[in-house]
Amino acid sequence: MRLFDRLLGVPSCFFLTLCRKMLQLAPSKELESPQRVLFVKLAEQGSTVLAYRALRDAVERYGAGNVFFLVFEENRFILDQLGLIPHENVIIIRTSNLVEVIGDALRALRHVRAKEIDGCVDLEFFARSTAVISYLTGARVRVGYHGFSGEGPYRGDLMTHRLFFNHHLHTTDAFRLLVEALEQAEAALPCFESEIRLSLGHMDRTGPVKTRFILEVRDGDYPEFVVSEEEKKGLRELLKKAGGSEAGEAPLVLLNANCSDMLPLRRWPEENYIELANRLLRQRPDIVIALTGGGDEAVGAAELINRVGHPRCFSMAGRTSLRELLILYSVAEVMVTNDSGPAHFASLTTMDCVTLFGPETPGLFGSRSSRAHLLWGATAFTPCVNALNNRQAPSEDNNCMEKIGIDDVFQTVMDVLDRRAPLQKDSDSGAKVSVGREG
């Protein structure tokens, strides 16, 4: 996507904008509300979780059978777990090679036109590639962000319903606003009356943790991941194979250290994870620690395990399917991770999650869950990665992440473990424990 946007995005958007202007020389009638709606969100499964309320709004308004979603194949898993879009309405683009991408994109456009989809919502902020796709769908109502006075990257004038990007609005609400815009008259845009109101988070500078960011918890932002006891039992067997018999029974702490090179700017230093693991193991002899990650992170995770050098610390990286990963979250007590997909997946489960933010702000992308603990290494120059620069940071220096102290993270994890101790005790005794969405 970034390669297309950088090399072909501007000329493509400019050329298609000229085509649109020439085709609309005659006065156009006011557009009617759409009947069938396509969401375009190709990448980032974490953002798809944040789009849950917007998708639910669309399903309630148009019916599940009339809501479609275009996504890269590897990112459809979490969409299926949300349980809103019918399986047959999810249109995928494979990404193994360029020919496959182009071929699947063309087939997707033919499929959309054949279904007579007349509404399109671009959830990719200022990506030029999705602006092009949205226009080529032929949908008569197209909603997306527009840089009116240079507020964002140039992406032509391909939307019928143009909104400006409000960088004070949480992403969940921003996505819902795009859905609301489907029903608005063009003349009312980019500003219109909406039930969505600005709600800013705040930094909590009291107590031992100096970098905690507080977001308002809102009911219904996330569905609950349903897992059977049989699935939990199977997952505990996987834990035993990876970490020994104790691993399947002891309170479980997860560390998602992002050992690949995919998100280097958002990465907390590996030395910090090693020190955090050692502190937790010394302070809590009853717990076990597992490192998580994909198959491409298994080698890096194994190296971290060797550096920790403790029998109660082991790796689960590459050992689970995506569904098993969510089951793993359902049996764990707490996870420490940077701002990435797993932090949002955690909001679907009963696990607490300590999320470390640096180049992006939790005010826009933090999980609005009572079990989310958001620590932000805010500096005078953050957030430096945002929708207005297409998430292209002007610097590769992530001293904002280094600013998040080990003491802060350690104390937050300890607080969570202490608070969850009665829950763990009841679970061990065989009592039936019900954990609601409020934790």
Short mmCIF file of C-alpha atoms in Angstrom, two decimals:
data_model
loop_
_atom_site.label_atom_id
_atom_site.label_comp_id
_atom_site.label_asym_id
_atom_site.label_seq_id
_atom_site.Cartn_x
_atom_site.Cartn_y
_atom_site.Cartn_z
CA MET A 1 0.00 0.00 0.00
CA ARG A 2 2.75 2.42 0.96
CA LEU A 3 4.69 1.64 -2.22
CA PHE A 4 1.62 2.34 -4.37
CA ASP A 5 0.81 5.51 -2.45
CA ARG A 6 4.35 6.83 -2.82
CA LEU A 7 4.97 5.95 -6.47
CA LEU A 8 1.56 5.88 -8.15
CA GLY A 9 -0.85 7.35 -5.61
CA VAL A 10 -0.69 11.03 -6.52
CA PRO A 11 -0.94 10.64 -10.34
CA SER A 12 -3.68 8.00 -9.97
CA CYS A 13 -5.78 10.18 -7.68
CA PHE A 14 -5.20 13.24 -9.85
CA PHE A 15 -6.16 11.44 -13.09
CA LEU A 16 -9.30 9.86 -11.57
CA THR A 17 -10.30 13.22 -10.09
CA LEU A 18 -10.16 14.74 -13.59
CA CYS A 19 -12.28 11.88 -14.89
CA ARG A 20 -14.80 12.42 -12.13
CA LYS A 21 -15.03 16.16 -12.81
CA MET A 22 -15.58 15.61 -16.54
CA LEU A 23 -18.28 13.03 -15.90
CA GLN A 24 -20.10 15.43 -13.58
CA LEU A 25 -20.23 18.53 -15.75
CA ALA A 26 -24.01 18.33 -15.74
CA PRO A 27 -25.77 19.30 -12.48
CA SER A 28 -26.18 16.22 -10.30
CA LYS A 29 -29.19 15.24 -8.24
CA GLU A 30 -29.03 14.89 -4.49
CA LEU A 31 -27.79 11.39 -3.71
CA GLU A 32 -30.18 9.03 -1.99
CA SER A 33 -29.14 6.98 1.01
CA PRO A 34 -27.36 3.76 0.04
CA GLN A 35 -28.88 0.32 0.48
CA ARG A 36 -25.75 -1.86 0.39
CA VAL A 37 -22.48 -0.72 1.96
CA LEU A 38 -18.86 -1.79 1.47
CA PHE A 39 -16.15 -1.07 4.05
CA VAL A 40 -12.60 -0.82 2.75
CA LYS A 41 -10.01 -1.64 5.43
CA LEU A 42 -7.19 -3.62 3.92
CA ALA A 43 -4.59 -3.73 6.67
CA GLU A 44 -4.10 -3.61 10.46
CA GLN A 45 -6.29 -6.05 12.36
CA GLY A 46 -6.06 -3.92 15.49
CA SER A 47 -7.84 -1.04 13.77
CA THR A 48 -10.50 -3.49 12.62
CA VAL A 49 -11.29 -4.14 16.29
CA LEU A 50 -11.67 -0.39 16.78
CA ALA A 51 -14.12 -0.38 13.85
CA TYR A 52 -16.47 -2.81 15.63
CA ARG A 53 -18.99 -0.15 16.70
CA ALA A 54 -19.04 1.36 13.21
CA LEU A 55 -19.67 -2.06 11.67
CA ARG A 56 -22.40 -2.76 14.19
CA ASP A 57 -24.04 0.58 13.41
CA ALA A 58 -24.05 -0.31 9.70
CA VAL A 59 -25.44 -3.80 10.32
CA GLU A 60 -28.24 -2.35 12.46
CA ARG A 61 -29.03 0.24 9.80
CA TYR A 62 -28.75 -1.79 6.58
CA GLY A 63 -28.93 -5.43 7.70
CA ALA A 64 -26.02 -7.87 7.89
CA GLY A 65 -26.69 -9.22 4.41
CA ASN A 66 -26.19 -5.74 2.94
CA VAL A 67 -22.84 -4.98 4.59
CA PHE A 68 -19.60 -6.04 2.87
CA PHE A 69 -15.92 -5.74 3.75
CA LEU A 70 -12.80 -5.61 1.56
CA VAL A 71 -9.62 -6.78 3.31
CA PHE A 72 -6.24 -8.40 2.74
CA GLU A 73 -6.50 -12.16 3.22
CA GLU A 74 -4.15 -12.31 6.23
CA ASN A 75 -6.22 -9.69 8.05
CA ARG A 76 -9.67 -11.27 7.77
CA PHE A 77 -9.28 -13.49 10.86
CA ILE A 78 -10.18 -10.87 13.44
CA LEU A 79 -13.05 -9.67 11.24
CA ASP A 80 -14.52 -13.18 11.39
CA GLN A 81 -14.10 -13.22 15.17
CA LEU A 82 -16.13 -10.01 15.49
CA GLY A 83 -19.07 -11.97 14.09
CA LEU A 84 -20.84 -9.12 12.32
CA ILE A 85 -20.17 -9.52 8.59
CA PRO A 86 -21.45 -12.70 6.91
CA HIS A 87 -18.58 -14.88 5.76
CA GLU A 88 -19.63 -14.67 2.13
CA ASN A 89 -19.69 -10.85 2.31
CA VAL A 90 -15.98 -10.62 3.15
CA ILE A 91 -14.03 -9.93 -0.03
CA ILE A 92 -10.33 -10.76 0.22
CA ILE A 93 -7.22 -9.72 -1.66
CA ARG A 94 -4.28 -12.10 -1.48
CA THR A 95 -0.85 -10.54 -1.11
CA SER A 96 1.72 -13.22 -1.98
CA ASN A 97 2.95 -11.27 -5.01
CA LEU A 98 2.12 -8.19 -7.05
CA VAL A 99 0.33 -10.10 -9.82
CA GLU A 100 -1.92 -11.75 -7.26
CA VAL A 101 -2.71 -8.42 -5.60
CA ILE A 102 -3.66 -6.77 -8.90
CA GLY A 103 -5.68 -9.77 -10.08
CA ASP A 104 -7.62 -10.08 -6.81
CA ALA A 105 -8.23 -6.33 -6.69
CA LEU A 106 -9.76 -6.38 -10.18
CA ARG A 107 -11.91 -9.40 -9.28
CA ALA A 108 -13.00 -7.65 -6.09
CA LEU A 109 -14.10 -4.58 -8.04
CA ARG A 110 -16.10 -6.73 -10.47
CA HIS A 111 -17.69 -8.54 -7.52
CA VAL A 112 -18.66 -5.25 -5.85
CA ARG A 113 -20.23 -3.92 -9.02
CA ALA A 114 -22.08 -7.19 -9.61
CA LYS A 115 -23.57 -6.94 -6.12
CA GLU A 116 -24.75 -3.41 -6.94
CA ILE A 117 -23.17 -2.00 -3.80
CA ASP A 118 -24.05 1.69 -3.73
CA GLY A 119 -22.27 2.88 -0.58
CA CYS A 120 -18.56 2.74 0.26
CA VAL A 121 -16.76 3.71 3.48
CA ASP A 122 -12.98 4.10 3.33
CA LEU A 123 -11.55 3.31 6.78
CA GLU A 124 -7.90 3.81 5.77
CA PHE A 125 -7.73 7.52 6.67
CA PHE A 126 -5.60 9.17 3.93
CA ALA A 127 -4.34 6.17 1.97
CA ARG A 128 -4.42 6.92 -1.75
CA SER A 129 -4.75 3.27 -2.77
CA THR A 130 -8.07 2.86 -0.97
CA ALA A 131 -9.34 6.19 -2.30
CA VAL A 132 -8.72 4.81 -5.80
CA ILE A 133 -10.45 1.54 -4.92
CA SER A 134 -13.42 3.37 -3.41
CA TYR A 135 -13.90 5.40 -6.58
CA LEU A 136 -13.54 2.39 -8.88
CA THR A 137 -16.24 0.44 -6.98
CA GLY A 138 -18.77 2.66 -8.74
CA ALA A 139 -20.63 3.24 -5.46
CA ARG A 140 -22.68 6.41 -5.81
CA VAL A 141 -22.11 7.35 -2.14
CA ARG A 142 -18.45 7.30 -1.12
CA VAL A 143 -17.37 8.42 2.35
CA GLY A 144 -13.79 9.21 3.29
CA TYR A 145 -11.38 11.80 4.64
CA HIS A 146 -10.31 14.79 2.58
CA GLY A 147 -7.51 17.31 3.08
CA PHE A 148 -9.56 20.47 2.53
CA SER A 149 -6.81 22.99 3.23
CA GLY A 150 -3.85 20.66 3.33
CA GLU A 151 -4.78 18.98 6.64
CA GLY A 152 -3.77 15.62 5.24
CA PRO A 153 -1.92 13.98 2.33
CA TYR A 154 -3.28 14.63 -1.15
CA ARG A 155 -5.66 11.91 -2.34
CA GLY A 156 -7.59 13.77 -5.01
CA ASP A 157 -11.31 14.49 -4.82
CA LEU A 158 -12.82 11.04 -5.25
CA MET A 159 -15.36 10.95 -2.40
CA THR A 160 -18.91 12.20 -2.65
CA HIS A 161 -19.08 12.65 1.13
CA ARG A 162 -15.88 14.26 2.37
CA LEU A 163 -14.97 14.59 6.03
CA PHE A 164 -12.04 16.31 7.65
CA PHE A 165 -9.95 14.30 10.07
CA ASN A 166 -10.44 15.32 13.70
CA HIS A 167 -7.25 14.32 15.51
CA HIS A 168 -8.97 14.81 18.88
CA LEU A 169 -11.53 12.09 18.22
CA HIS A 170 -10.90 8.50 19.27
CA THR A 171 -10.63 6.16 16.28
CA THR A 172 -13.72 4.19 17.36
CA ASP A 173 -15.80 7.38 17.19
CA ALA A 174 -14.09 8.54 14.00
CA PHE A 175 -15.12 5.32 12.26
CA ARG A 176 -18.69 5.64 13.54
CA LEU A 177 -18.83 9.18 12.17
CA LEU A 178 -17.96 7.88 8.71
CA VAL A 179 -20.98 5.56 8.87
CA GLU A 180 -23.23 8.41 10.00
CA ALA A 181 -22.06 10.44 7.01
CA LEU A 182 -23.58 7.86 4.63
CA GLU A 183 -27.03 9.26 5.46
CA GLN A 184 -26.10 12.94 5.26
CA ALA A 185 -26.76 15.35 2.43
CA GLU A 186 -23.62 16.47 0.62
CA ALA A 187 -24.43 20.09 1.44
CA ALA A 188 -24.24 19.31 5.17
CA LEU A 189 -20.67 18.09 4.97
CA PRO A 190 -18.05 18.14 6.30
CA CYS A 191 -19.89 19.28 9.46
CA PHE A 192 -23.21 17.81 10.52
CA GLU A 193 -25.15 17.14 13.69
CA SER A 194 -24.07 13.90 15.32
CA GLU A 195 -24.63 12.08 18.59
CA ILE A 196 -20.89 11.51 18.83
CA ARG A 197 -19.22 14.01 21.12
CA LEU A 198 -15.59 14.78 21.76
CA SER A 199 -14.19 12.84 24.71
CA LEU A 200 -10.53 13.40 25.53
CA GLY A 201 -8.48 11.08 27.71
CA HIS A 202 -6.09 12.42 30.30
CA MET A 203 -2.71 11.67 31.79
CA ASP A 204 -2.73 10.39 35.36
CA ARG A 205 0.39 11.76 37.04
CA THR A 206 -0.44 10.57 40.55
CA GLY A 207 1.00 7.53 42.27
CA PRO A 208 4.07 5.52 41.24
CA VAL A 209 3.16 5.39 37.55
CA LYS A 210 3.78 8.75 35.90
CA THR A 211 2.81 7.93 32.33
CA ARG A 212 -0.61 6.30 32.61
CA PHE A 213 -3.18 7.50 30.10
CA ILE A 214 -6.84 7.24 31.10
CA LEU A 215 -9.63 6.70 28.56
CA GLU A 216 -13.34 6.66 29.27
CA VAL A 217 -14.66 3.09 29.22
CA ARG A 218 -17.69 2.72 26.96
CA ASP A 219 -20.03 -0.25 26.93
CA GLY A 220 -20.43 -2.06 23.64
CA ASP A 221 -17.17 -0.99 22.03
CA TYR A 222 -15.97 -4.61 21.94
CA PRO A 223 -17.67 -7.98 21.59
CA GLU A 224 -16.79 -10.83 23.94
CA PHE A 225 -14.66 -13.65 22.58
CA VAL A 226 -16.44 -16.90 23.39
CA VAL A 227 -14.19 -19.83 24.26
CA SER A 228 -15.20 -23.27 25.52
CA GLU A 229 -13.69 -25.05 28.52
CA GLU A 230 -12.51 -27.75 26.14
CA GLU A 231 -10.56 -25.17 24.15
CA LYS A 232 -9.03 -23.78 27.33
CA LYS A 233 -8.03 -27.28 28.37
CA GLY A 234 -6.34 -27.85 25.01
CA LEU A 235 -4.48 -24.56 25.31
CA ARG A 236 -3.23 -25.46 28.76
CA GLU A 237 -1.80 -28.64 27.27
CA LEU A 238 0.11 -26.51 24.75
CA LEU A 239 1.45 -24.45 27.65
CA LYS A 240 2.64 -27.60 29.40
CA LYS A 241 4.45 -28.78 26.28
CA ALA A 242 6.20 -25.43 25.94
CA GLY A 243 6.94 -24.64 29.57
CA GLY A 244 6.51 -27.76 31.66
CA SER A 245 3.71 -29.07 33.85
CA GLU A 246 3.63 -25.95 36.03
CA ALA A 247 2.96 -23.75 32.99
CA GLY A 248 -0.53 -25.16 32.53
CA GLU A 249 -1.71 -24.31 36.04
CA ALA A 250 0.18 -21.28 37.36
CA PRO A 251 -0.94 -17.66 36.83
CA LEU A 252 0.27 -16.69 33.38
CA VAL A 253 1.92 -13.40 32.36
CA LEU A 254 2.48 -12.74 28.65
CA LEU A 255 5.14 -10.53 27.12
CA ASN A 256 4.67 -9.55 23.47
CA ALA A 257 8.12 -8.16 22.73
CA ASN A 258 7.66 -7.78 18.94
CA CYS A 259 10.86 -9.60 18.06
CA SER A 260 10.46 -9.05 14.31
CA ASP A 261 11.39 -5.93 12.34
CA MET A 262 7.81 -5.03 11.48
CA LEU A 263 7.28 -2.26 14.06
CA PRO A 264 10.75 -1.09 15.16
CA LEU A 265 9.59 2.45 15.93
CA ARG A 266 6.97 1.17 18.40
CA ARG A 267 9.24 -1.35 20.08
CA TRP A 268 10.14 -1.19 23.77
CA PRO A 269 13.84 -2.12 24.24
CA GLU A 270 14.49 -5.85 24.57
CA GLU A 271 16.66 -5.22 27.63
CA ASN A 272 13.59 -3.77 29.35
CA TYR A 273 11.57 -6.92 28.70
CA ILE A 274 14.42 -9.03 30.10
CA GLU A 275 14.67 -6.92 33.25
CA LEU A 276 10.87 -6.85 33.64
CA ALA A 277 10.69 -10.65 33.35
CA ASN A 278 13.44 -11.13 35.94
CA ARG A 279 11.80 -8.74 38.39
CA LEU A 280 8.42 -10.42 38.06
CA LEU A 281 9.91 -13.89 38.48
CA ARG A 282 11.79 -12.82 41.62
CA GLN A 283 8.81 -11.02 43.13
CA ARG A 284 6.16 -13.60 42.21
CA PRO A 285 7.46 -17.18 42.51
CA ASP A 286 3.94 -18.45 41.74
CA ILE A 287 3.74 -17.12 38.16
CA VAL A 288 5.05 -18.27 34.79
CA ILE A 289 5.93 -15.98 31.90
CA ALA A 290 5.46 -16.73 28.21
CA LEU A 291 6.69 -14.68 25.27
CA THR A 292 4.23 -14.45 22.40
CA GLY A 293 4.53 -13.65 18.72
CA GLY A 294 4.15 -15.02 15.22
CA GLY A 295 6.26 -17.65 13.55
CA ASP A 296 8.67 -15.01 12.23
CA GLU A 297 9.32 -13.93 15.83
CA ALA A 298 10.07 -17.40 17.22
CA VAL A 299 13.86 -17.10 16.85
CA GLY A 300 13.99 -13.67 18.46
CA ALA A 301 11.70 -14.81 21.29
CA ALA A 302 13.92 -17.85 21.92
CA GLU A 303 16.96 -15.56 22.20
CA LEU A 304 15.15 -13.44 24.78
CA ILE A 305 14.21 -16.56 26.73
CA ASN A 306 17.86 -17.63 26.79
CA ARG A 307 18.87 -14.21 28.08
CA VAL A 308 16.28 -14.38 30.85
CA GLY A 309 17.53 -17.87 31.67
CA HIS A 310 14.76 -18.95 34.02
CA PRO A 311 12.80 -22.25 33.95
CA ARG A 312 9.50 -20.40 34.50
CA CYS A 313 9.99 -18.28 31.37
CA PHE A 314 9.34 -19.88 28.00
CA SER A 315 8.22 -19.06 24.46
CA MET A 316 4.84 -19.50 22.80
CA ALA A 317 5.86 -17.57 19.68
CA GLY A 318 4.78 -19.44 16.56
CA ARG A 319 3.14 -22.22 18.60
CA THR A 320 -0.48 -21.12 18.26
CA SER A 321 -3.01 -20.45 15.53
CA LEU A 322 -4.72 -17.06 15.61
CA ARG A 323 -7.74 -18.52 17.39
CA GLU A 324 -5.49 -20.30 19.89
CA LEU A 325 -3.80 -16.97 20.51
CA LEU A 326 -7.12 -15.50 21.65
CA ILE A 327 -7.70 -18.59 23.80
CA LEU A 328 -4.24 -18.02 25.29
CA TYR A 329 -5.33 -14.49 26.18
CA SER A 330 -8.45 -15.93 27.80
CA VAL A 331 -6.42 -18.06 30.25
CA ALA A 332 -3.70 -15.47 30.97
CA GLU A 333 -3.79 -12.86 33.71
CA VAL A 334 -2.03 -9.96 32.00
CA MET A 335 0.02 -9.12 28.91
CA VAL A 336 2.61 -6.41 28.30
CA THR A 337 2.81 -5.29 24.67
CA ASN A 338 3.47 -2.27 22.53
CA ASP A 339 0.76 -0.58 20.48
CA SER A 340 -0.06 -3.35 18.01
CA GLY A 341 -2.78 -5.80 17.01
CA PRO A 342 -2.47 -8.01 20.13
CA ALA A 343 -3.29 -5.03 22.36
CA HIS A 344 -6.65 -4.72 20.61
CA PHE A 345 -7.28 -8.46 20.45
CA ALA A 346 -6.88 -8.51 24.24
CA SER A 347 -9.90 -6.22 24.60
CA LEU A 348 -12.07 -9.07 23.30
CA THR A 349 -10.98 -11.36 26.15
CA THR A 350 -10.94 -11.32 29.96
CA MET A 351 -7.19 -10.69 30.19
CA ASP A 352 -5.75 -7.38 31.41
CA CYS A 353 -3.38 -5.69 28.98
CA VAL A 354 -0.61 -3.17 29.63
CA THR A 355 -0.04 -1.33 26.35
CA LEU A 356 3.06 0.80 25.77
CA PHE A 357 2.59 3.82 23.50
CA GLY A 358 5.27 6.07 22.08
CA PRO A 359 5.06 7.42 18.52
CA GLU A 360 1.25 7.20 18.48
CA THR A 361 -1.23 8.46 21.04
CA PRO A 362 -3.53 6.29 23.18
CA GLY A 363 -6.02 9.15 22.96
CA LEU A 364 -6.83 7.94 19.44
CA PHE A 365 -5.78 4.31 19.39
CA GLY A 366 -5.96 3.11 22.98
CA SER A 367 -8.38 0.35 23.95
CA ARG A 368 -11.45 1.67 25.75
CA SER A 369 -11.66 -1.27 28.11
CA SER A 370 -11.63 -1.42 31.89
CA ARG A 371 -8.85 -4.00 31.60
CA ALA A 372 -6.64 -1.79 29.42
CA HIS A 373 -3.71 -0.04 31.10
CA LEU A 374 -2.19 2.53 28.77
CA LEU A 375 1.33 3.85 29.38
CA TRP A 376 2.56 6.62 27.10
CA GLY A 377 6.13 7.84 26.77
CA ALA A 378 4.89 11.27 25.70
CA THR A 379 7.43 13.87 24.62
CA ALA A 380 7.22 17.31 23.03
CA PHE A 381 7.42 15.63 19.62
CA THR A 382 4.84 12.84 20.05
CA PRO A 383 2.65 11.65 18.52
CA CYS A 384 4.90 11.77 15.46
CA VAL A 385 3.11 8.90 13.67
CA ASN A 386 -0.44 9.78 12.70
CA ALA A 387 -3.04 9.72 9.97
CA LEU A 388 -2.00 13.14 8.66
CA ASN A 389 1.48 11.91 7.68
CA ASN A 390 0.29 8.45 6.58
CA ARG A 391 2.10 7.07 9.63
CA GLN A 392 5.48 7.93 8.18
CA ALA A 393 7.61 9.15 11.10
CA PRO A 394 10.09 11.97 10.38
CA SER A 395 12.66 10.23 12.59
CA GLU A 396 13.69 6.66 13.36
CA ASP A 397 14.55 7.60 16.94
CA ASN A 398 12.04 6.07 19.37
CA ASN A 399 13.27 7.64 22.60
CA CYS A 400 9.59 8.06 23.47
CA MET A 401 9.41 4.28 23.96
CA GLU A 402 12.65 4.29 25.93
CA LYS A 403 11.10 6.91 28.21
CA ILE A 404 8.61 4.35 29.56
CA GLY A 405 10.39 3.12 32.67
CA ILE A 406 10.66 -0.48 33.79
CA ASP A 407 9.49 0.59 37.25
CA ASP A 408 6.22 1.91 35.81
CA VAL A 409 5.49 -1.22 33.82
CA PHE A 410 6.50 -3.53 36.68
CA GLN A 411 4.28 -1.70 39.17
CA THR A 412 1.32 -1.78 36.78
CA VAL A 413 1.67 -5.53 36.22
CA MET A 414 2.01 -6.15 39.96
CA ASP A 415 -1.12 -4.10 40.64
CA VAL A 416 -3.03 -6.17 38.09
CA LEU A 417 -1.80 -9.47 39.54
CA ASP A 418 -2.73 -8.38 43.07
CA ARG A 419 -6.18 -7.28 41.94
CA ARG A 420 -6.80 -10.49 40.01
CA ALA A 421 -5.52 -12.78 42.80
CA PRO A 422 -9.00 -13.50 44.24
CA LEU A 423 -10.23 -14.37 40.75
CA GLN A 424 -7.33 -16.78 40.25
CA LYS A 425 -7.96 -18.34 43.68
CA ASP A 426 -11.65 -18.91 42.94
CA SER A 427 -10.78 -20.38 39.55
CA ASP A 428 -8.25 -22.78 41.10
CA SER A 429 -10.82 -23.94 43.67
CA GLY A 430 -13.21 -24.92 40.91
CA ALA A 431 -15.77 -22.20 41.59
CA LYS A 432 -17.59 -20.84 38.59
CA VAL A 433 -16.35 -17.33 37.93
CA SER A 434 -18.15 -14.92 35.62
CA VAL A 435 -16.22 -11.96 34.32
CA GLY A 436 -18.32 -9.27 32.66
CA ARG A 437 -17.20 -6.74 30.08
CA GLU A 438 -16.49 -4.28 32.90
CA GLY A 439 -13.92 -6.69 34.40
#
